Coordinates of C-alpha atoms and ligand atoms in Angstrom, one line a residue:
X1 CA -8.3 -22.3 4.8
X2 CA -9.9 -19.4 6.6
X3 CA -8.4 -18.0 9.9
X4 CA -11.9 -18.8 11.4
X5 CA -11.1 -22.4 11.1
X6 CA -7.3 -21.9 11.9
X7 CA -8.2 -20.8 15.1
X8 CA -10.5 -23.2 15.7
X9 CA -8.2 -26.1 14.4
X10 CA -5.4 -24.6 16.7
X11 CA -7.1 -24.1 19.7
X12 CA -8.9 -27.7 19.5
X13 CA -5.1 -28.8 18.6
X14 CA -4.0 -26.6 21.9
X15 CA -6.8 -28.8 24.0
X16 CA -5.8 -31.9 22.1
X17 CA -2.3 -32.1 23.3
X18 CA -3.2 -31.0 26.7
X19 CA -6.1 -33.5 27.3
X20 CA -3.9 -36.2 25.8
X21 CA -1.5 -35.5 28.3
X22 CA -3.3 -35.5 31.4
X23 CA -5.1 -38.0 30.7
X24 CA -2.2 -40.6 29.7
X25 CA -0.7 -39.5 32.7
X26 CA -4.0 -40.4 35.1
X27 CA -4.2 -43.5 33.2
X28 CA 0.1 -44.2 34.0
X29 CA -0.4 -43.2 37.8
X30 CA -3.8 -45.0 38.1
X31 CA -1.9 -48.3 36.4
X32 CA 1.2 -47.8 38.4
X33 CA -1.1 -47.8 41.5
X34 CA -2.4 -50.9 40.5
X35 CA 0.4 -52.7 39.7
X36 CA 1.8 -51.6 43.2
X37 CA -1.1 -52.9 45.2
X38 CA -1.7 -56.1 43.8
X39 CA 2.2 -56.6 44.0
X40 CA 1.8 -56.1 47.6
X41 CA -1.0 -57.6 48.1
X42 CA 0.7 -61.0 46.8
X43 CA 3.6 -60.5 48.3
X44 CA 1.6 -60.6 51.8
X45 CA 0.3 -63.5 50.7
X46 CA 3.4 -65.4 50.1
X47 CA 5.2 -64.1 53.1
X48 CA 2.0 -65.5 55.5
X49 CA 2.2 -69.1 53.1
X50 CA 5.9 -68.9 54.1
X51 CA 5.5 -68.5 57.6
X52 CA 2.5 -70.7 57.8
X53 CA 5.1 -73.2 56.1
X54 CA 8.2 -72.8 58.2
X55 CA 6.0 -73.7 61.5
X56 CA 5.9 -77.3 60.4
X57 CA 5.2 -78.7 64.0
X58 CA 1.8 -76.7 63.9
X59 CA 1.4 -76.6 60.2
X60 CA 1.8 -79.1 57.4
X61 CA 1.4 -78.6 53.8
X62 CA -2.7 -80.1 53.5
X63 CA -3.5 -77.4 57.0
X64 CA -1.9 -74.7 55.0
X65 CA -3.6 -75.3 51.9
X66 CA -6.3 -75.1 53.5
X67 CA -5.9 -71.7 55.2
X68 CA -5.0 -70.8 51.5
X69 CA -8.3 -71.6 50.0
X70 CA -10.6 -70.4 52.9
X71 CA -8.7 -66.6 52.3
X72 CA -10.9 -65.1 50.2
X73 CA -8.9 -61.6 50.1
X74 CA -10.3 -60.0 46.2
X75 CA -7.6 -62.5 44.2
X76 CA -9.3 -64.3 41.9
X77 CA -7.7 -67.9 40.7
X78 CA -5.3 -67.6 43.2
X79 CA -1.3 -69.5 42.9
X80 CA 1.3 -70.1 44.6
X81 CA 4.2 -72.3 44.6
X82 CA 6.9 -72.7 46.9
X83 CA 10.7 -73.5 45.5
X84 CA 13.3 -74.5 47.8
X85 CA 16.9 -73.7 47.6
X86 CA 17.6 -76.4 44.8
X87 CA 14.7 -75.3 42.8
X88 CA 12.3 -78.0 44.0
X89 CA 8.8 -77.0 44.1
X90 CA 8.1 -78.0 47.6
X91 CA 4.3 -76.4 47.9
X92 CA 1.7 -76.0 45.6
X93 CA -1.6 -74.5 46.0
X94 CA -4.3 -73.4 43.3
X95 CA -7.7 -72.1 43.0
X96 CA -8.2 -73.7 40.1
X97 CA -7.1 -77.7 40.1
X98 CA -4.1 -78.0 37.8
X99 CA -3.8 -74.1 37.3
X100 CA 0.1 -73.4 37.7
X101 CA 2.6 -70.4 37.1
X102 CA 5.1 -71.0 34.1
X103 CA 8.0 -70.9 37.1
X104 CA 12.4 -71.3 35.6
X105 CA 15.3 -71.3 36.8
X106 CA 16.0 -67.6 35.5
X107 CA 12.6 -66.4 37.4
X108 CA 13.5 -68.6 41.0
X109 CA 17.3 -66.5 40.3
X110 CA 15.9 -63.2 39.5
X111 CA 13.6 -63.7 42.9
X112 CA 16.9 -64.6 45.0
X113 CA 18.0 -61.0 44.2
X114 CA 17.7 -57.5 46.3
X115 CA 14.2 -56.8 44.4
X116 CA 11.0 -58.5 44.2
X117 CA 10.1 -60.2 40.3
X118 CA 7.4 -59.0 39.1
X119 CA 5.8 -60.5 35.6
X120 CA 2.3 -61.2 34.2
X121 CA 0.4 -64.7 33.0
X122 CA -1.9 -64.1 30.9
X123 CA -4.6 -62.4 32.9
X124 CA -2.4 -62.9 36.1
X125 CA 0.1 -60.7 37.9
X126 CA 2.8 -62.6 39.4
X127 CA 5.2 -62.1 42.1
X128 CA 8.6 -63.8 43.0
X129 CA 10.3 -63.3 46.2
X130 CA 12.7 -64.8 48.9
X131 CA 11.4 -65.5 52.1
X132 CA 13.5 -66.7 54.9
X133 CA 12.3 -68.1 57.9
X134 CA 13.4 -69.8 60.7
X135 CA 17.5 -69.7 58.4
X136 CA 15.4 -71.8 55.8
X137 CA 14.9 -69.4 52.4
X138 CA 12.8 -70.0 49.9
X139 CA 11.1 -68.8 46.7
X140 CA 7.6 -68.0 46.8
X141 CA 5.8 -67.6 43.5
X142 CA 2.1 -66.2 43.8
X143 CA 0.1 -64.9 41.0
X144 CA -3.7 -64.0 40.7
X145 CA -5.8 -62.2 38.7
X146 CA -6.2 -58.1 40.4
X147 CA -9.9 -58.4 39.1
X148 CA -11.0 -55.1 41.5
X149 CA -8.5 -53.7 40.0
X150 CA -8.9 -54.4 36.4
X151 CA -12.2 -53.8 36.8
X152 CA -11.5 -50.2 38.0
X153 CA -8.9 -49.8 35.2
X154 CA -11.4 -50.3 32.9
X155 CA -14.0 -47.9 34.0
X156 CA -10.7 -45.4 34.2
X157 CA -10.5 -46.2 30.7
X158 CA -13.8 -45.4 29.0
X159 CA -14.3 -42.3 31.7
X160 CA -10.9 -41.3 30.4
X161 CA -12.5 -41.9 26.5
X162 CA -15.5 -40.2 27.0
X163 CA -13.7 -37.2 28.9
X164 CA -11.3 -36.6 25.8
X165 CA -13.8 -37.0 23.4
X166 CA -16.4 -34.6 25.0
X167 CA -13.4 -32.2 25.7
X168 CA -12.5 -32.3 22.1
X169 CA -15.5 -31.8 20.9
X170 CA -16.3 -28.8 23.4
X171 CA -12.8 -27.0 22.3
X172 CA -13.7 -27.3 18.1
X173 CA -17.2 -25.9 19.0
X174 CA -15.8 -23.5 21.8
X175 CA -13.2 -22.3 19.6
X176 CA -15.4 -21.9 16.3
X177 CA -17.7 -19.8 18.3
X178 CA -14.7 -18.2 20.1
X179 CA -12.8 -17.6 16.8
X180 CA -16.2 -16.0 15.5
X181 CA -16.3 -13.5 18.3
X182 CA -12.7 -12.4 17.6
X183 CA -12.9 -12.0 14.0
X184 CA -16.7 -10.4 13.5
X185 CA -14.7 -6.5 14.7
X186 CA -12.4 -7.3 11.4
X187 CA -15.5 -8.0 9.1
X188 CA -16.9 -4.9 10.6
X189 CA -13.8 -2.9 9.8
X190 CA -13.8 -4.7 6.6
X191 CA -17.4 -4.0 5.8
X192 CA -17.5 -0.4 6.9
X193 CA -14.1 0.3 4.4
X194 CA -16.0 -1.5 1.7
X195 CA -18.8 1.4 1.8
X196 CA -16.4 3.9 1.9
X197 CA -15.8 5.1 -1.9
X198 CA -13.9 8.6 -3.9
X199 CA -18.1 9.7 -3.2
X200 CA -17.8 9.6 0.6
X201 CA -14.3 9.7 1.7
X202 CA -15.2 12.1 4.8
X203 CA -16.9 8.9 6.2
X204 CA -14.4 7.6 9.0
X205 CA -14.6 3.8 10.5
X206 CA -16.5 3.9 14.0
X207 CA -13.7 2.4 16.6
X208 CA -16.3 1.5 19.3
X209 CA -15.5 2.8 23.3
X210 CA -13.0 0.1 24.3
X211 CA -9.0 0.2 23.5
X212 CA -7.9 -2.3 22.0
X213 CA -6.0 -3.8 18.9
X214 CA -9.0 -3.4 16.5
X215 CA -9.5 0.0 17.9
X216 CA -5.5 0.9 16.9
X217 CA -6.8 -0.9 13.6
X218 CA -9.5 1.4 13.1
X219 CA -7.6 4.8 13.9
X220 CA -4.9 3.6 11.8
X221 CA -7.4 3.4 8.9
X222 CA -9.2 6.1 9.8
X223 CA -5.8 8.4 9.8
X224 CA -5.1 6.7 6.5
X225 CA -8.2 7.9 5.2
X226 CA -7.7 11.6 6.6
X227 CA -4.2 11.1 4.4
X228 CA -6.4 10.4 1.2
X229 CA -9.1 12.9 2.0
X230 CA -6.4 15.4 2.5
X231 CA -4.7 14.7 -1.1
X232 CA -8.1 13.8 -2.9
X233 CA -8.7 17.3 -1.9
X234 CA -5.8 19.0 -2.4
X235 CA -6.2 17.7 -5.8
X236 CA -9.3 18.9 -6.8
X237 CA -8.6 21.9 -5.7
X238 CA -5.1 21.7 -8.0
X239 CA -7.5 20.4 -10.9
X240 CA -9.9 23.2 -10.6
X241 CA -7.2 26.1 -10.3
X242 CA -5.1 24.7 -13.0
X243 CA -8.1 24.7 -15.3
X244 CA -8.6 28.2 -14.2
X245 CA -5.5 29.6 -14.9
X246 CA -5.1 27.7 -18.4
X247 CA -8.9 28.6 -19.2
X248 CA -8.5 32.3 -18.7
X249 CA -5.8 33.3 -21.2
X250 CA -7.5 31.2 -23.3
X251 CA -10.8 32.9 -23.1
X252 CA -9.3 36.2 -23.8
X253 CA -7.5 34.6 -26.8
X254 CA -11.2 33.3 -27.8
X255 CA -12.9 36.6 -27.4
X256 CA -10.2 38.6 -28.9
X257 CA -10.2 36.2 -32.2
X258 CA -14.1 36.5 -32.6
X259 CA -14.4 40.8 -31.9
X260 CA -11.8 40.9 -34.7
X261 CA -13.2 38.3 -37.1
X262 CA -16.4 39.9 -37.0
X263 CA -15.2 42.0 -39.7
X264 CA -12.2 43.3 -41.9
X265 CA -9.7 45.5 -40.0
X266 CA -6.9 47.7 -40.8
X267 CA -3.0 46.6 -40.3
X268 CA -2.6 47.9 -36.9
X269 CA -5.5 46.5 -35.6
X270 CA -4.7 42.9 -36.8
X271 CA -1.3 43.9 -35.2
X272 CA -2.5 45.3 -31.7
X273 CA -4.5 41.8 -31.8
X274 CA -2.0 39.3 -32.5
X275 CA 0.4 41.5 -29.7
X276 CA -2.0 40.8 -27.2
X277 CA -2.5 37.1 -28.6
X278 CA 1.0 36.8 -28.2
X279 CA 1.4 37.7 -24.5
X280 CA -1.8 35.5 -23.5
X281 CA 0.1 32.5 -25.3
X282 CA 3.6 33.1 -23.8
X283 CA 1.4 33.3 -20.4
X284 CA 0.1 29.9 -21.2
X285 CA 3.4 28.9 -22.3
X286 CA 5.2 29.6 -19.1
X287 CA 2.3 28.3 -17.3
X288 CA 2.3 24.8 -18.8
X289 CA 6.0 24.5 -18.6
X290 CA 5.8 25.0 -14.6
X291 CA 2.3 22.8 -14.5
X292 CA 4.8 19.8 -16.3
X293 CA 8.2 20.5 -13.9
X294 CA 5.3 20.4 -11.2
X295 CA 4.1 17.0 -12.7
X296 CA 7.9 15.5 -13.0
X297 CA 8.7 16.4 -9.7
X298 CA 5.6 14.8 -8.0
X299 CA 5.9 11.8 -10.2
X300 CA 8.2 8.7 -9.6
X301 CA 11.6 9.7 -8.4
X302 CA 13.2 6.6 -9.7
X303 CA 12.6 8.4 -13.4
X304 CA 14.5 11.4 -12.3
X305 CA 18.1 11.1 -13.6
X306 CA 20.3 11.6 -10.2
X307 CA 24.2 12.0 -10.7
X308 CA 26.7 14.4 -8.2
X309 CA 25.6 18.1 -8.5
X310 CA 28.1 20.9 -7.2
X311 CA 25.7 23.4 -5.6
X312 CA 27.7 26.1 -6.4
X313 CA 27.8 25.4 -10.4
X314 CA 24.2 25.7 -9.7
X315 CA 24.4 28.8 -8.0
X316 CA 26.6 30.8 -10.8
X317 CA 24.2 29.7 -13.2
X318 CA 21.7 32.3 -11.4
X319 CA 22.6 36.0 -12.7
X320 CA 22.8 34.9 -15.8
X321 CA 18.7 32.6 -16.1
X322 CA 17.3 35.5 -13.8
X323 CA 18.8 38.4 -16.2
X324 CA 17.2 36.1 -18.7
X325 CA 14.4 36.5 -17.2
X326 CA 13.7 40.3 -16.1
X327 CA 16.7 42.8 -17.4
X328 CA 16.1 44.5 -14.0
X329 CA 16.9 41.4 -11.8
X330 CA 20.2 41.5 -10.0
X331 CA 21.5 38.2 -8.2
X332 CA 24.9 38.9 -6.2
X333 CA 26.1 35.5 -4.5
X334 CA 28.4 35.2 -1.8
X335 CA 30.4 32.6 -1.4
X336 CA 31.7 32.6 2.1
X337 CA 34.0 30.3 4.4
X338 CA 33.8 26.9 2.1
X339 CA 36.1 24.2 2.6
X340 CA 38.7 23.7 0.1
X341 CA 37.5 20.0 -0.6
X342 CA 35.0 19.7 -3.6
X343 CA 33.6 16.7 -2.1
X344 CA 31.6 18.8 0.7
X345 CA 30.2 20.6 -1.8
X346 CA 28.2 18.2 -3.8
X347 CA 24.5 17.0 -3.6
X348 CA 23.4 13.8 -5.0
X349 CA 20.6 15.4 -7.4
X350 CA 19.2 16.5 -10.6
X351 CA 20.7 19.8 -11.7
X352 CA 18.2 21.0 -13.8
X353 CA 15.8 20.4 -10.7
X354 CA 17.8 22.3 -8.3
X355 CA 18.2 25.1 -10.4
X356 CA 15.0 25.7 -11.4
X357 CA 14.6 25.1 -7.4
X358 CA 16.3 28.1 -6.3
X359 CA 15.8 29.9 -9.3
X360 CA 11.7 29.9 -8.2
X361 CA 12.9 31.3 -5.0
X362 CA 15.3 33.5 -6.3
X363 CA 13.0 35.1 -8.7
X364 CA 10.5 35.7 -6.1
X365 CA 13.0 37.6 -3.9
X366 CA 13.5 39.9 -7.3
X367 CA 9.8 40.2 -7.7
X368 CA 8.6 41.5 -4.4
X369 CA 11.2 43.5 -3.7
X370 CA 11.2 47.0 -5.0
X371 CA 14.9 47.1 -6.0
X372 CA 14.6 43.9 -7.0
X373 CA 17.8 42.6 -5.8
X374 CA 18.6 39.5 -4.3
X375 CA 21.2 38.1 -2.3
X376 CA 22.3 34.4 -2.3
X377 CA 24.5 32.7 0.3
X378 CA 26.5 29.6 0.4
X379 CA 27.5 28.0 3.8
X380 CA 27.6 24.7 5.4
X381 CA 26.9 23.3 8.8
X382 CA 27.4 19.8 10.0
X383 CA 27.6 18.3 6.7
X384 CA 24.8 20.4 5.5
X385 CA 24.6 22.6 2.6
X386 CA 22.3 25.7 3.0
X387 CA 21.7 28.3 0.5
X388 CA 20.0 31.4 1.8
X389 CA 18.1 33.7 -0.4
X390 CA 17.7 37.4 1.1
X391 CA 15.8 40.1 -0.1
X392 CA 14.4 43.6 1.4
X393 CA 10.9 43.5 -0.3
X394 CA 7.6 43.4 1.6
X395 CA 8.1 40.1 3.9
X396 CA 5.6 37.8 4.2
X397 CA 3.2 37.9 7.0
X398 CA 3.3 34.9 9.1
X399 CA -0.1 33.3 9.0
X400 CA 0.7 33.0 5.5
X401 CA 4.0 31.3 5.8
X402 CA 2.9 27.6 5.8
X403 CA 0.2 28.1 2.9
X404 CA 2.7 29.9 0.4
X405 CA 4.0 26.2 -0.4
X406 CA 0.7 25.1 -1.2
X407 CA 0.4 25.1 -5.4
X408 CA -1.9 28.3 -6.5
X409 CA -1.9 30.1 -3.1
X410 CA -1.1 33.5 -3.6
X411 CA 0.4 36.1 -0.3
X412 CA -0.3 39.6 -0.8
X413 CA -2.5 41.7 -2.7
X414 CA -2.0 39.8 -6.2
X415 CA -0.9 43.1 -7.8
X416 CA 2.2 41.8 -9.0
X417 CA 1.5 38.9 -11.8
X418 CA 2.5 35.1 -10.8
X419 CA 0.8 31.6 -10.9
X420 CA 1.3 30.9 -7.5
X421 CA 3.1 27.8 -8.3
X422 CA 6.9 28.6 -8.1
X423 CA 6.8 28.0 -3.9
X424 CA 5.6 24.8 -4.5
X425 CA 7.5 23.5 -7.2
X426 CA 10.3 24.3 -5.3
X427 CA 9.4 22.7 -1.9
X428 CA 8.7 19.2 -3.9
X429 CA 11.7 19.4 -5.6
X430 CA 13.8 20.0 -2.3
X431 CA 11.8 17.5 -0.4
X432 CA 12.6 14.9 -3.3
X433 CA 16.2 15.8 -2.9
X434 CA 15.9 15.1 0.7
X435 CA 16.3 18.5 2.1
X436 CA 14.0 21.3 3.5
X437 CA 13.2 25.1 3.2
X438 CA 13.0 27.2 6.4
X439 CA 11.4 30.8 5.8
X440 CA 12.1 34.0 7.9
X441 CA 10.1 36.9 6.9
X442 CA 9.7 40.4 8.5
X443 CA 6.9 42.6 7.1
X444 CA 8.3 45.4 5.7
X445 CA 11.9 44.3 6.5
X446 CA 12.3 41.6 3.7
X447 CA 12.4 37.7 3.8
X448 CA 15.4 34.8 4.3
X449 CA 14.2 30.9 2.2
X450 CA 17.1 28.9 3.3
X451 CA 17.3 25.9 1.8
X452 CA 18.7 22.9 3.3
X453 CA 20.3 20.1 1.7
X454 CA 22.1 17.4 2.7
X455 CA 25.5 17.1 1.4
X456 CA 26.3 13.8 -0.5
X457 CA 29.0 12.7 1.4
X458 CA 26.5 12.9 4.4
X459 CA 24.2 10.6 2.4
X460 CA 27.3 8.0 1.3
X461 CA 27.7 7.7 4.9
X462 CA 24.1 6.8 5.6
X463 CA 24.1 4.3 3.1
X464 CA 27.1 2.6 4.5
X465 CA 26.0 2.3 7.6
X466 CA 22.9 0.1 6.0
X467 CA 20.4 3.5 6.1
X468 CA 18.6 3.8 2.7
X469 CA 18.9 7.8 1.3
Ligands
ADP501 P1 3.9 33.4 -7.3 O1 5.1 34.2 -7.0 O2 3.8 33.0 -8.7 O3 2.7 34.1 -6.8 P2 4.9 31.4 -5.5 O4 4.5 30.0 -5.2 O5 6.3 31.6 -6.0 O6 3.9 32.0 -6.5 O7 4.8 32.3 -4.2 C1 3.6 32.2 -3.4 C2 3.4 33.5 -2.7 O8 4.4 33.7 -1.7 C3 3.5 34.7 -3.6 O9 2.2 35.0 -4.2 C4 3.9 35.8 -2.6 O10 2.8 36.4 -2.0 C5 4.7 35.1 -1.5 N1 6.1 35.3 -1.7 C6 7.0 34.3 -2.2 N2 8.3 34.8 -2.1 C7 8.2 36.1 -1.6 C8 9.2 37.1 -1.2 N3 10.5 36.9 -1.5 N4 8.7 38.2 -0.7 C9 7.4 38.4 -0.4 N5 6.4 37.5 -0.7 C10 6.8 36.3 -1.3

């Protein structure tokens, strides 16, 4: 069913229920009333038969029948019957010749009681009461048919139909159009998403001048689609850089190939050639392996194999991968005040990730810095872990601070080889660990990458307290 309907169905449902109510409770009062004036108005009647009866010297029975039939108050087929105190009918007077009230002895008892009796005939109401006059009592039974009133009732009726039918009928046609107007902004919003494609994503959803729910709608979309345009982008531009830097040593390994196919060369130069093959292909190499860690750390971290990491196991693996690396490289690590329990120590993480985390880092403080030396610290503070990388080289300058973690940007003056990768293979790897790197650079002075990381007895405690890590 669609929501327009649903609306519509609920609103004429809202209507339904509220006309039904009012209007049974008109039709109660406007009964009720009836009912109470007809009762009176045959009580009156009995009590005058009942006085007329108890004067006896001026009035006998025929005189008083008589007066009965003359008054011509709106009681149609009039009745009444007077019952003494033995249940003798001791007056009688009808309209109608031969009409009479179906009278008992549990009515004439109920009538000798505090209240009035009140009961119908057929088409009559009917009253029982006690009258006493003059120390005599008796019942008095009068019953007519309230045709004024009936009448009314039933004009209250079919006004009261026709009302609820027209103000059904008003809410299912008020509340499809009604419904209509509320949903068309949501086709709108739905219409104008539709045209936006991977072709035009810099189109944004208008959100019209007024505030209101379908404008939070639209700036939530439209902030969605800044999100996409934003990563659409920032993946092209990945695409078009990795290509680069893949195409290019492969170009030179291309041109270098043809110049020396073109004909037969001597030993050395084949040599000289397949040296300088070699150094293009361990460039590509290196370069694909940080292109895939790059890949599996932006990829689903569910695949990522997570167990309890000690961060400093991680850490002494460090002289040893960066020596590995570049003879020249020198790591010293300091281990300072650490608490003696193990447990404050250890990261819920990959290894291999971290490593080649802090090892990216690491490397760059060798790199850039002229004696390429780098410090490492270990501390922790409020159940965080934080591993500060120091170095004296050229610091960074600070415009370029936030866009060093973007993948391919380069700082500096690009004399000093590098992909422009390692940065932000290490930020994802970090973030997916939960943790964060804060950078402190002076020019000239050196650079501080501390990275932050929450210990895993922080995150066991999150967890129990119903907090997903
Ligand atoms: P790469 O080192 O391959 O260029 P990175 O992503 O590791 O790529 O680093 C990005 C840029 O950040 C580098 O090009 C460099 O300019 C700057 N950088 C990173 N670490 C340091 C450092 N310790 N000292 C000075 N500059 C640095």
């Amino acid at each position: 069913m669609g929501v327009r309907l649903q609306i519509t169905l609920l609103f004429a449902l809202i209507v339904f229920v509220i006309l039904s109510l009012v209007c049974s409770s008109v039709y109660f009062f406007s009964y009720q009333n009836r009912v109470n004036s007809i009762r009176k108005r045959l009580t009156n009647r009995a009590i005058t038969t009942a006085r007329l009866l108890s004067h006896s010297e001026i009035f006998n029975p025929q005189l008083v029948q008589k007066i009965d039939s003359a008054t011509t108050v709106a009681l149609l087929n009039k009745t009444i019957q007077v019952y003494d105190s033995k249940d003798n009918m001791i007056y009688a007077f009808s309209d109608v010749m031969g009409d009479t009230l179906p009278v008992n002895k549990s009515v004439l008892d109920q009538a000798r009681g505090p209240n009035n009796l009140y009961f119908t005939s057929g088409e009559k109401d009917v009253i029982a009461c006690h009258v006493s006059t003059n120390n005599v009592g008796v019942v008095m039974v009068a019953g007519a048919i309230d045709k004024d009133g009936k009448d009314n009732m039933k004009q209250l009726r079919l006004i009261i139909l026709i009302s609820f039918i027209g103000g059904l009928f008003i809410a299912l046609a008020g509340g499809y159009f009604f419904s209509g107007g509320l949903l068309r902004p949501i086709r709108k919003i739905a219409d104008e998403v539709n045209e936006i494609s991977a072709k035009n994503l810099a189109r944004r959803i208008n959100k019209g001048n007024i505030e209101d729910e379908w404008t939070y709608l639209s700036s939530t979309l439209n902030n969605l689609l800044n999100r996409l345009q934003e990563s659409f982008e920032m993946q092209g531009r990945f695409i078009a850089n990795a290509s680069h830097e893949l195409l290019t040593p492969l170009t030179s390994i291309l041109s270098q190939l043809e110049v020396s196919l073109q004909r037969e060369r001597v030993a050395g130069q084949y040599q000289q050639v397949m040296q300088s093959i070699y150094l293009d292909v361990r460039h590509l190499s290196s370069l694909t392996q940080i292109l895939l860690d790059l890949a599996k750390a932006s990829g689903n971290p569910a695949g990522i194999e997570i167990s309890l990491v000690r961060i400093d196991e991680v850490l002494l693996r460090l002289p040893g991968e960066l020596i590995r690396q570049n003879e020249n490289y020198f790591v010293s690590l300091i281990f300072g005040d650490l608490p003696p329990e193990e447990e404050a120590l250890l990261i819920f993480g990959n290894e291999e990730l971290l490593l080649i985390a802090v090892k990216n880092i690491v490397s760059n403080a060798c790199k850039y810095s002229a004696d390429h030396k780098a410090v490492v610290s270990l501390g922790i503070q409020k159940k965080e872990i934080i591993v500060r990388v120091t170095d004296k080289g050229p610091g960074i300058p600070q415009a370029d601070i936030p866009k060093i973690f973007q993948p391919f940007y380069r700082a500096g003056d690009g004399e000093i080889p590098g992909f422009g990768l390692g940065l932000s293979l290490s930020s994802l790897i970090i973030k997916l660990h939960k943790g964060n790197i804060v950078v402190d650079s002076e020019l000239n002075a050196g650079s501080c990458f501390s990275i932050l990381l929450p210990a895993a007895a922080d995150l066991k405690e999150l967890s129990n307290a119903g907090i997903q890590s």
